[in-house]
Coordinates of C-alpha atoms in Angstrom, one line a residue:
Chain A
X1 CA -43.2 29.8 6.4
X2 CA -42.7 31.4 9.6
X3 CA -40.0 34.1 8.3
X4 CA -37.7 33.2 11.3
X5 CA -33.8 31.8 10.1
X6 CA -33.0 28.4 11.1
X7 CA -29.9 27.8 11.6
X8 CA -27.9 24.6 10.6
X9 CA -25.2 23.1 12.0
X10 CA -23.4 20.8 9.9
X11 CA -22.5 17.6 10.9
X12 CA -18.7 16.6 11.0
X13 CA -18.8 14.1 8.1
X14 CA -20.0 17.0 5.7
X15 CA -17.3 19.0 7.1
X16 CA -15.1 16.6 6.3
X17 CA -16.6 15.8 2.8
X18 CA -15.6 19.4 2.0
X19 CA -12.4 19.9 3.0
X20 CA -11.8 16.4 1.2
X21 CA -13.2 18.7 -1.8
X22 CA -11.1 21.0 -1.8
X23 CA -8.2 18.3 -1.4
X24 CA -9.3 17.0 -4.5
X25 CA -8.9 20.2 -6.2
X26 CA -5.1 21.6 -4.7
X27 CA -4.0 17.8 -6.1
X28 CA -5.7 18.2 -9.8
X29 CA -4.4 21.5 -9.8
X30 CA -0.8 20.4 -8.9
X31 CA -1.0 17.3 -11.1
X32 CA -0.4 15.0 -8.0
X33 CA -2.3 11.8 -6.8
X34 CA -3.0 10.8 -3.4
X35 CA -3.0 7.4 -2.3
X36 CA -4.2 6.6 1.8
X37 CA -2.8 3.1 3.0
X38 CA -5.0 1.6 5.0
X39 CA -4.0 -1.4 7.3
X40 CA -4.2 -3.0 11.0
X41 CA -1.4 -1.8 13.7
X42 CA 1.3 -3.8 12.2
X43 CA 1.0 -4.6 9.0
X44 CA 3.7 -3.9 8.1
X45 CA 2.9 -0.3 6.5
X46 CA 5.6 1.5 7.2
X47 CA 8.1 -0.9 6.6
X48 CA 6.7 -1.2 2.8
X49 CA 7.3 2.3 2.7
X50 CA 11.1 2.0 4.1
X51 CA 11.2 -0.9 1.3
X52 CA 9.8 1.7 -1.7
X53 CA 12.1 4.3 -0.4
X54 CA 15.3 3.3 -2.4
X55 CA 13.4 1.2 -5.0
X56 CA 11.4 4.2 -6.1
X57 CA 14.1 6.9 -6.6
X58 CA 14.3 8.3 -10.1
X59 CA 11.1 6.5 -10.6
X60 CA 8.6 8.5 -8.7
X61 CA 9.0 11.7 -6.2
X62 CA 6.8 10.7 -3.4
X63 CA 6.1 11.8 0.1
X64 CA 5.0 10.6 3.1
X65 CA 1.9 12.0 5.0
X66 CA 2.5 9.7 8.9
X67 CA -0.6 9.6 10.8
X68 CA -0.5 8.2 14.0
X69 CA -2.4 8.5 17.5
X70 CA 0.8 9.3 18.9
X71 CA 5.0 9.4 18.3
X72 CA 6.6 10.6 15.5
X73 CA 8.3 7.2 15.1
X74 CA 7.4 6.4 12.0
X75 CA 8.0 9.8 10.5
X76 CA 11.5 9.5 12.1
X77 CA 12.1 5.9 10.5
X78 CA 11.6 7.4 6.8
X79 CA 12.8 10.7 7.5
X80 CA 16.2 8.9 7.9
X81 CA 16.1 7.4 4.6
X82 CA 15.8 10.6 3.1
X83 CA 11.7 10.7 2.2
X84 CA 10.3 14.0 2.5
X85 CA 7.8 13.1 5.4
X86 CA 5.7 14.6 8.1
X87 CA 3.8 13.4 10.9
X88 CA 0.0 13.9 11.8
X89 CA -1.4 13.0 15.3
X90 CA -4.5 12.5 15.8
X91 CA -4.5 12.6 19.5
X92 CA -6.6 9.8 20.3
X93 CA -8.4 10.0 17.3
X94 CA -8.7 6.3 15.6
X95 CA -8.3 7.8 11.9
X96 CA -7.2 10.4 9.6
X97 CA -9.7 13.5 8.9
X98 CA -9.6 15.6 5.7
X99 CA -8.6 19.0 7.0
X100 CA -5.6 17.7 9.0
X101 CA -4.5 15.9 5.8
X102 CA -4.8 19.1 3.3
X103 CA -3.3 21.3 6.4
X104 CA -0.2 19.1 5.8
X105 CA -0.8 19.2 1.8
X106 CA -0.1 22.5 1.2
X107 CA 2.8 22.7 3.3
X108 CA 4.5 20.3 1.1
X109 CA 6.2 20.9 -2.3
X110 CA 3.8 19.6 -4.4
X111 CA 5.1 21.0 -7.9
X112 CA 8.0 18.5 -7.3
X113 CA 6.5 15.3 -6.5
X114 CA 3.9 12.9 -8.5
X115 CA 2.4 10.7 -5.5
X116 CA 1.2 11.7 -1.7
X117 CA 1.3 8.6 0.4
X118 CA -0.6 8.8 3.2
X119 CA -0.3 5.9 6.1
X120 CA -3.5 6.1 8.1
X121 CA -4.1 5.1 11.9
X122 CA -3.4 1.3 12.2
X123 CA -6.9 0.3 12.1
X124 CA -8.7 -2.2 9.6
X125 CA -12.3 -0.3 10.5
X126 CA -12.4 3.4 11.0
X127 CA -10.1 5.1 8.7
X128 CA -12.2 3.3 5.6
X129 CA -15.0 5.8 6.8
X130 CA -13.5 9.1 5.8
X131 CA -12.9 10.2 2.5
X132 CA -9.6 12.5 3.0
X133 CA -9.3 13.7 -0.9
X134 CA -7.3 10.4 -1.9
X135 CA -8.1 9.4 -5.4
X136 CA -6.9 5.6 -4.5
X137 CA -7.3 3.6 -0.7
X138 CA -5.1 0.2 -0.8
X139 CA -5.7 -2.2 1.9
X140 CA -2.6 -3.5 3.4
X141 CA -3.0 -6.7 5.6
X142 CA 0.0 -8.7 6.6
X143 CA -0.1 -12.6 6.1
X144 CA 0.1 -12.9 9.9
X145 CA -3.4 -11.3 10.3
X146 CA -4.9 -14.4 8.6
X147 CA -7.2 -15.3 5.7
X148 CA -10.5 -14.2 7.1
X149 CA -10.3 -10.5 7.5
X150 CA -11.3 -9.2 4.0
X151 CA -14.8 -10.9 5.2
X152 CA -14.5 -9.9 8.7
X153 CA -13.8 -6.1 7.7
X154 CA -15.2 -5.7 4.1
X155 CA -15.6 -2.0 4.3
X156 CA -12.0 -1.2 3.2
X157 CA -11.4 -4.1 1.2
X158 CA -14.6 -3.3 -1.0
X159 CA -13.5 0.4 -1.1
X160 CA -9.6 -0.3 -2.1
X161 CA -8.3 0.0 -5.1
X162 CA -5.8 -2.2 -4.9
X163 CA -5.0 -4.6 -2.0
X164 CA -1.1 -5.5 -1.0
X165 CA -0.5 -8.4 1.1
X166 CA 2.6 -8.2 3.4
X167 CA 5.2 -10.0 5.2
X168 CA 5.1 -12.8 2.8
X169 CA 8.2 -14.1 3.5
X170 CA 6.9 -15.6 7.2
X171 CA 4.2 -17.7 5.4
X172 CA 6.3 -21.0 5.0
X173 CA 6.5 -20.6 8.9
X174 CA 2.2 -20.0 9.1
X175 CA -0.9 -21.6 8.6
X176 CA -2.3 -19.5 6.7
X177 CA -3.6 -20.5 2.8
X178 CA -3.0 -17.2 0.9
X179 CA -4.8 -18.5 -2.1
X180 CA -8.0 -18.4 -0.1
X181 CA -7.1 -15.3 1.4
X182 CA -7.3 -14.0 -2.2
X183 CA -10.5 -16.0 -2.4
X184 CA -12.2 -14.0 0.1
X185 CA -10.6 -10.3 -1.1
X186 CA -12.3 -11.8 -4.3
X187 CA -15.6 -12.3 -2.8
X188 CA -15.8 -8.5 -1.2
X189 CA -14.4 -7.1 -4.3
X190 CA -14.0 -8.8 -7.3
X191 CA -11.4 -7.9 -9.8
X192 CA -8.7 -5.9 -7.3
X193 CA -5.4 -6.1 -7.9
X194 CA -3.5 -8.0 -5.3
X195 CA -0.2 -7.8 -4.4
X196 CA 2.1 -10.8 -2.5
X197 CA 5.5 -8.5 -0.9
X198 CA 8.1 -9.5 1.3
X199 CA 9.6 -5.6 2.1
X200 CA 12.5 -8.1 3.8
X201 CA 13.2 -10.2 1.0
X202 CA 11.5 -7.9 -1.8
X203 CA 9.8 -10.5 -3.4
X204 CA 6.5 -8.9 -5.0
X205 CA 7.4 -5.3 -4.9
X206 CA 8.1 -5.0 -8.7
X207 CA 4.8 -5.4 -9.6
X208 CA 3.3 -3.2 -6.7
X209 CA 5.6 -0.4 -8.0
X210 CA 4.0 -0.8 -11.2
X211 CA 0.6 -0.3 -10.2
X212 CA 1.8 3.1 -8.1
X213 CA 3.5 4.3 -10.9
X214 CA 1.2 3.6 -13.5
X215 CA -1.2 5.8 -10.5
X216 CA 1.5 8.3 -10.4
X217 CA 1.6 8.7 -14.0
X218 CA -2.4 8.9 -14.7
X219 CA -1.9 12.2 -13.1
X220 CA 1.0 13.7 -15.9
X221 CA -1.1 12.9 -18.8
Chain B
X1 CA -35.7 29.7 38.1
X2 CA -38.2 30.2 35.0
X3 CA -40.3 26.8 36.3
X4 CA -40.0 25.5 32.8
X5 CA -39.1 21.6 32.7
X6 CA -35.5 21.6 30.9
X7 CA -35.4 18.5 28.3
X8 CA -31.7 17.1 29.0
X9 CA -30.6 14.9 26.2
X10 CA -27.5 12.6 27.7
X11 CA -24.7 12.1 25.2
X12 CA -24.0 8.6 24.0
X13 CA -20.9 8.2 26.1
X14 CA -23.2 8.8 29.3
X15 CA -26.1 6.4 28.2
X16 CA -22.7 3.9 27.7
X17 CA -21.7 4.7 31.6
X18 CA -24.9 3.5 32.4
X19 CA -25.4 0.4 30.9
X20 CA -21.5 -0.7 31.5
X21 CA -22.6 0.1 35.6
X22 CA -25.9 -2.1 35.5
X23 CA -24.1 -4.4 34.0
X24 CA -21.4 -4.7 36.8
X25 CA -24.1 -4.8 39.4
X26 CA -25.5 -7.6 37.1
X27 CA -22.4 -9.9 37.5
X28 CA -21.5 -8.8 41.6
X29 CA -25.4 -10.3 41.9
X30 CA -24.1 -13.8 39.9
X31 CA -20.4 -13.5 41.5
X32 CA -19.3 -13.4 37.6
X33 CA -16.1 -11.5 36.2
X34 CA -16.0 -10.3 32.9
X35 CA -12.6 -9.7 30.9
X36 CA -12.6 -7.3 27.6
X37 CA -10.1 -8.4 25.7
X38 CA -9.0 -5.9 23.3
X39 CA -6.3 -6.3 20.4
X40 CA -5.5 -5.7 16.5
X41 CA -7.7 -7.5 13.8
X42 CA -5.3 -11.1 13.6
X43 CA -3.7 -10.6 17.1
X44 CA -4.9 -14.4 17.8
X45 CA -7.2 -13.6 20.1
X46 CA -10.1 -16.1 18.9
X47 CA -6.7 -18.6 18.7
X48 CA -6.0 -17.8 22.0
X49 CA -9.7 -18.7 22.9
X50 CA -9.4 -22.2 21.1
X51 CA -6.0 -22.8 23.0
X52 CA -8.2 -21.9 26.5
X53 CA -10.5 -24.2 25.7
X54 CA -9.6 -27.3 26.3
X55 CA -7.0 -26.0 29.3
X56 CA -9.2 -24.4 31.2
X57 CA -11.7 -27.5 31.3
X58 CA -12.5 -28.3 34.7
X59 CA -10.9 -25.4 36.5
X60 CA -13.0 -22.0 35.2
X61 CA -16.4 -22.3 33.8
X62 CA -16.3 -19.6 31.1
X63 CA -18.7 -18.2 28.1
X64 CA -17.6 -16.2 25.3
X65 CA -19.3 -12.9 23.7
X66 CA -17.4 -12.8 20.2
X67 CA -17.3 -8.9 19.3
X68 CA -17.4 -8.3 15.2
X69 CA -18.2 -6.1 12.4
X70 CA -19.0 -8.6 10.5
X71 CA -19.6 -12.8 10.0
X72 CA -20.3 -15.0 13.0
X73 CA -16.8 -16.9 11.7
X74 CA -15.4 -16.5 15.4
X75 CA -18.0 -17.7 17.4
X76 CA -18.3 -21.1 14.8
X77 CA -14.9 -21.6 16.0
X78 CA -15.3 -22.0 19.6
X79 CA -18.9 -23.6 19.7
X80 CA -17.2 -26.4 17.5
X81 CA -15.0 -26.6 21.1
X82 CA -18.0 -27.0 22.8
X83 CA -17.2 -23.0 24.2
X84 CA -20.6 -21.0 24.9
X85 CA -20.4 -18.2 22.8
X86 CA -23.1 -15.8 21.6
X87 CA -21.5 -13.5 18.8
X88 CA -22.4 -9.4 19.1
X89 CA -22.0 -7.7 15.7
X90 CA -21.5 -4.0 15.4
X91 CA -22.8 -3.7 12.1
X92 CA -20.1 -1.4 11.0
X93 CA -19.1 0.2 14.7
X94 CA -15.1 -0.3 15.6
X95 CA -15.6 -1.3 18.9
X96 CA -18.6 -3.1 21.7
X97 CA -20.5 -0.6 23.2
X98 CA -21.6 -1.6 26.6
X99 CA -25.8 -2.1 26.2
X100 CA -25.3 -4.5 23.8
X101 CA -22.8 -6.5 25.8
X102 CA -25.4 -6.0 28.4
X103 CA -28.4 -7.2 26.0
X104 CA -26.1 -10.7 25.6
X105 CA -25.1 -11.6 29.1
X106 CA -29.0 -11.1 30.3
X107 CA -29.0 -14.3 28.1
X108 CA -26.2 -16.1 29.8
X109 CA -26.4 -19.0 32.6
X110 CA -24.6 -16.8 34.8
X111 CA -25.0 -19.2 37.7
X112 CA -23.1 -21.8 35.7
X113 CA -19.7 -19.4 35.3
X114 CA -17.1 -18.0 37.1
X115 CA -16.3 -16.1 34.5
X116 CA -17.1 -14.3 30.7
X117 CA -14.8 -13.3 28.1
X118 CA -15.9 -10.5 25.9
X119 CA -13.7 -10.5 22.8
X120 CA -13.8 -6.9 21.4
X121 CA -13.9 -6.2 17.8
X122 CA -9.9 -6.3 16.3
X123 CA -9.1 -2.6 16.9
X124 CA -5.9 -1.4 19.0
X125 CA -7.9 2.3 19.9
X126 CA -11.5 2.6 19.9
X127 CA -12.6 -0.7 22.1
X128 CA -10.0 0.8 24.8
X129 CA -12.4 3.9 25.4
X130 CA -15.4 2.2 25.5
X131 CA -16.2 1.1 29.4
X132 CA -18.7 -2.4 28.8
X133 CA -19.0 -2.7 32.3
X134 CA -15.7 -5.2 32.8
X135 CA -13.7 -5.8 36.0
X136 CA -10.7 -6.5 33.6
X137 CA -9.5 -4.8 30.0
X138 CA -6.6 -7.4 28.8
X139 CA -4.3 -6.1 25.9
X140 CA -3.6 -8.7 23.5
X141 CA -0.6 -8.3 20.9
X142 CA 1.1 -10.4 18.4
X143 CA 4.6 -10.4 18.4
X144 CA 4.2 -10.2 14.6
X145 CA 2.8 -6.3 15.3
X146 CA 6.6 -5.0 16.7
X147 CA 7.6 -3.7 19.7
X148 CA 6.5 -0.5 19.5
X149 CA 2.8 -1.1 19.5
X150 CA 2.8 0.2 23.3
X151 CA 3.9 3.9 22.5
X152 CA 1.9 4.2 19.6
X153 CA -1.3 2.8 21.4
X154 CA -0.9 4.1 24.9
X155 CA -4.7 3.9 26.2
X156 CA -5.1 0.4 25.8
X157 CA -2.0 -0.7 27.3
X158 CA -2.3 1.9 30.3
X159 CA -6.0 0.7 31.2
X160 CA -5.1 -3.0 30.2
X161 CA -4.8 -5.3 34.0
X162 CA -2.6 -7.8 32.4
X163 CA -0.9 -8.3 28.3
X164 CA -0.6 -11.4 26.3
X165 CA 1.7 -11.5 23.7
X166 CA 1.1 -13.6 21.0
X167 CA 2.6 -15.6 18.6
X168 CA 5.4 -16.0 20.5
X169 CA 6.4 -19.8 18.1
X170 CA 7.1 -17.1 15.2
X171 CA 10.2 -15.4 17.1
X172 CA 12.8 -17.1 15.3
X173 CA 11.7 -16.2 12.2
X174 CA 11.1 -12.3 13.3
X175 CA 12.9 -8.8 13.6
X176 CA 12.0 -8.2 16.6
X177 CA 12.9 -8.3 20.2
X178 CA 10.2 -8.8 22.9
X179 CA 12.7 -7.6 25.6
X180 CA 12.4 -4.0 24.0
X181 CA 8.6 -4.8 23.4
X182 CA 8.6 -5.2 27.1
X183 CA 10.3 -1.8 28.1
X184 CA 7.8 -0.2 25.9
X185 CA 4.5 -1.8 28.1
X186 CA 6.3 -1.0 31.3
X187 CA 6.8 2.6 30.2
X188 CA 3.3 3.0 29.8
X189 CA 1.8 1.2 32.3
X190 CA 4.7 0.0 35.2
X191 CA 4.1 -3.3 36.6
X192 CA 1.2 -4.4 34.9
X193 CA 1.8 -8.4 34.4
X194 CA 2.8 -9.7 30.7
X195 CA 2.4 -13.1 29.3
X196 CA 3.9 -14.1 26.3
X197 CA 2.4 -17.4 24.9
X198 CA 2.2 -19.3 21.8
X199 CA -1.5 -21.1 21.3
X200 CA 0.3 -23.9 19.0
X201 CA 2.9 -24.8 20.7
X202 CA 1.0 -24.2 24.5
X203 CA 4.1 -22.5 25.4
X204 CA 3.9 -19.9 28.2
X205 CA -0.1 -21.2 28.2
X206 CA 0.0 -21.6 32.4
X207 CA 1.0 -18.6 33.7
X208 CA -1.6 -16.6 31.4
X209 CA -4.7 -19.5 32.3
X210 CA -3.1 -19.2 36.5
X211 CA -4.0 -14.9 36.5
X212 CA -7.0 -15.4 34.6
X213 CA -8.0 -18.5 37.1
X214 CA -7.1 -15.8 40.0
X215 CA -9.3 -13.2 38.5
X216 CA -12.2 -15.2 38.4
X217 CA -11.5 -16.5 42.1
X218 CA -11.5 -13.5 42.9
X219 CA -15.7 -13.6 42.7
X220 CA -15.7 -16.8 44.9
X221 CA -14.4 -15.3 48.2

């Protein structure tokens, strides 16, 4: 023991484990949940959310967390169906970090909502990596994207607690097999729920409502 | 000047630098280009390498490096073309760094080709900031993404020499209009040429294998 003090720098994943901590805590406290979807660039997440917009009211109060490298676009696009939203940018950054997320948190009225959602980065890889105080990921991967990527990119589907896949209606037009699609979620993680929507047609979206109210309401018990 | 030696750790991003420029010396020594193509996870870009397959027999001698996180599924696909193709896997990274890149061409004929494709791993941000050493980064997109990929992605599309658009049989059956996808690319990067093909149909094919012909004659002078 040499008596001198060594001093420790913290690497940014811890730093970012804690502020996901206290996350964690503000949303317990506050009786809200926070659910990150996770997706490639077009996958249709935003769109989903324009499609739970009018679906969900007098259902669920939700809001909208946008991250995004850059634009506020997609805040704009829900903002003008009347979903309290804001926008985080990354600037340059591939994925959303805890303390940005709770910065935005606790500007937001959380005594009157049940769900958070949070649309990460459009990236299938990254944004699996950091833990941002969510208590639920769900992968979203458009039918377009093909069957293979729950196996090319296991990481978020094994971490997800529920997968939904988009853009259904376009699959008598692909050739794509969704039942092995399924097969493959299957293989990473076995047991998920999985989810077939068409935000267009709304084919699907009854029963993925379910499942994010039934999240919703976990937290009001 | 204390005479001490001064250890000098170089960041990863230098020790990058410095494989990507022994890598271009490596393919101005074989007369070799090498184009990085970068796009979303499912933007076709292994489809896109089937459909080059057979076209470009006879008129561009090409390998393939086949970037992934995961599974060698990609590279199965074009050796059953007959394509040579090596696959690099990140083991969890988002994107090809440029030793590793380096690491695989060492083990190419490089005096049989005119020319090697590197397909990055599926990720619209990271691969863009990631120099392997290419003389070309190419922007691949599915029309299936939207049209406003370009704004929300800058880098890629302002460093990208030339954008292929994807997917292009599935218009009909899409919201979106390329025209406007267009305006988008050329207000982040002006003049930089786009090709819009579909790799079923062969549609718009030509003009995409015609620049990428020219970029590897471009070794031959």
């Amino acid at each position: 023991m040499s008596g001198r003090t060594i001093k420790v720098y913290r690497d940014l994943m811890g730093a970012n484990e804690e502020w996901a901590a206290k996350t964690r805590l503000l949303l317990e406290g506050a009786a809200v949940r926070m659910v990150n979807l996770i997706g490639s660039p077009g996958s249709g997440k935003t769109t989903l959310l324009e499609g739970m917009a009018g679906r969900l009211r007098g259902r669920l109060r939700f809001a909208v967390l946008e991250g995004d490298v850059e634009t506020t676009r997609d805040a704009e696009r829900l903002d003008a169906l009347g979903v309290p939203v804001s926008q985080l940018l990354t600037g340059g950054a591939c994925h959303l970090e805890a303390k940005l997320v709770h910065a935005a948190l606790c500007d937001l009225p959380l005594d009157a909502l049940d769900v958070v959602i949070v649309e990460n980065v459009g990236n299938l890889v990254c944004p699996a990596e950091f833990d941002i105080g969510e208590q639920a990921k769900v992968a979203v991967l458009s039918v377009t994207e093909g069957e293979d990527k729950p196996l090319k990119y296991p990481l978020l589907f094994r971490e997800a607690q529920a997968v939904v896949l988009t853009k259904t209606d376009l699959l008598p037009h692909l050739r794509v097999d969704v039942a092995r699609c399924r097969r493959h979620i299957e293989q990473v993680h076995a047991g998920v729920p999985v989810f077939e929507v068409s935000a267009y047609s709304g084919q699907g979206f009854e029963a993925w409502l379910e499942w994010l109210c039934a999240a919703g309401a976990r937290t009001q018990s």
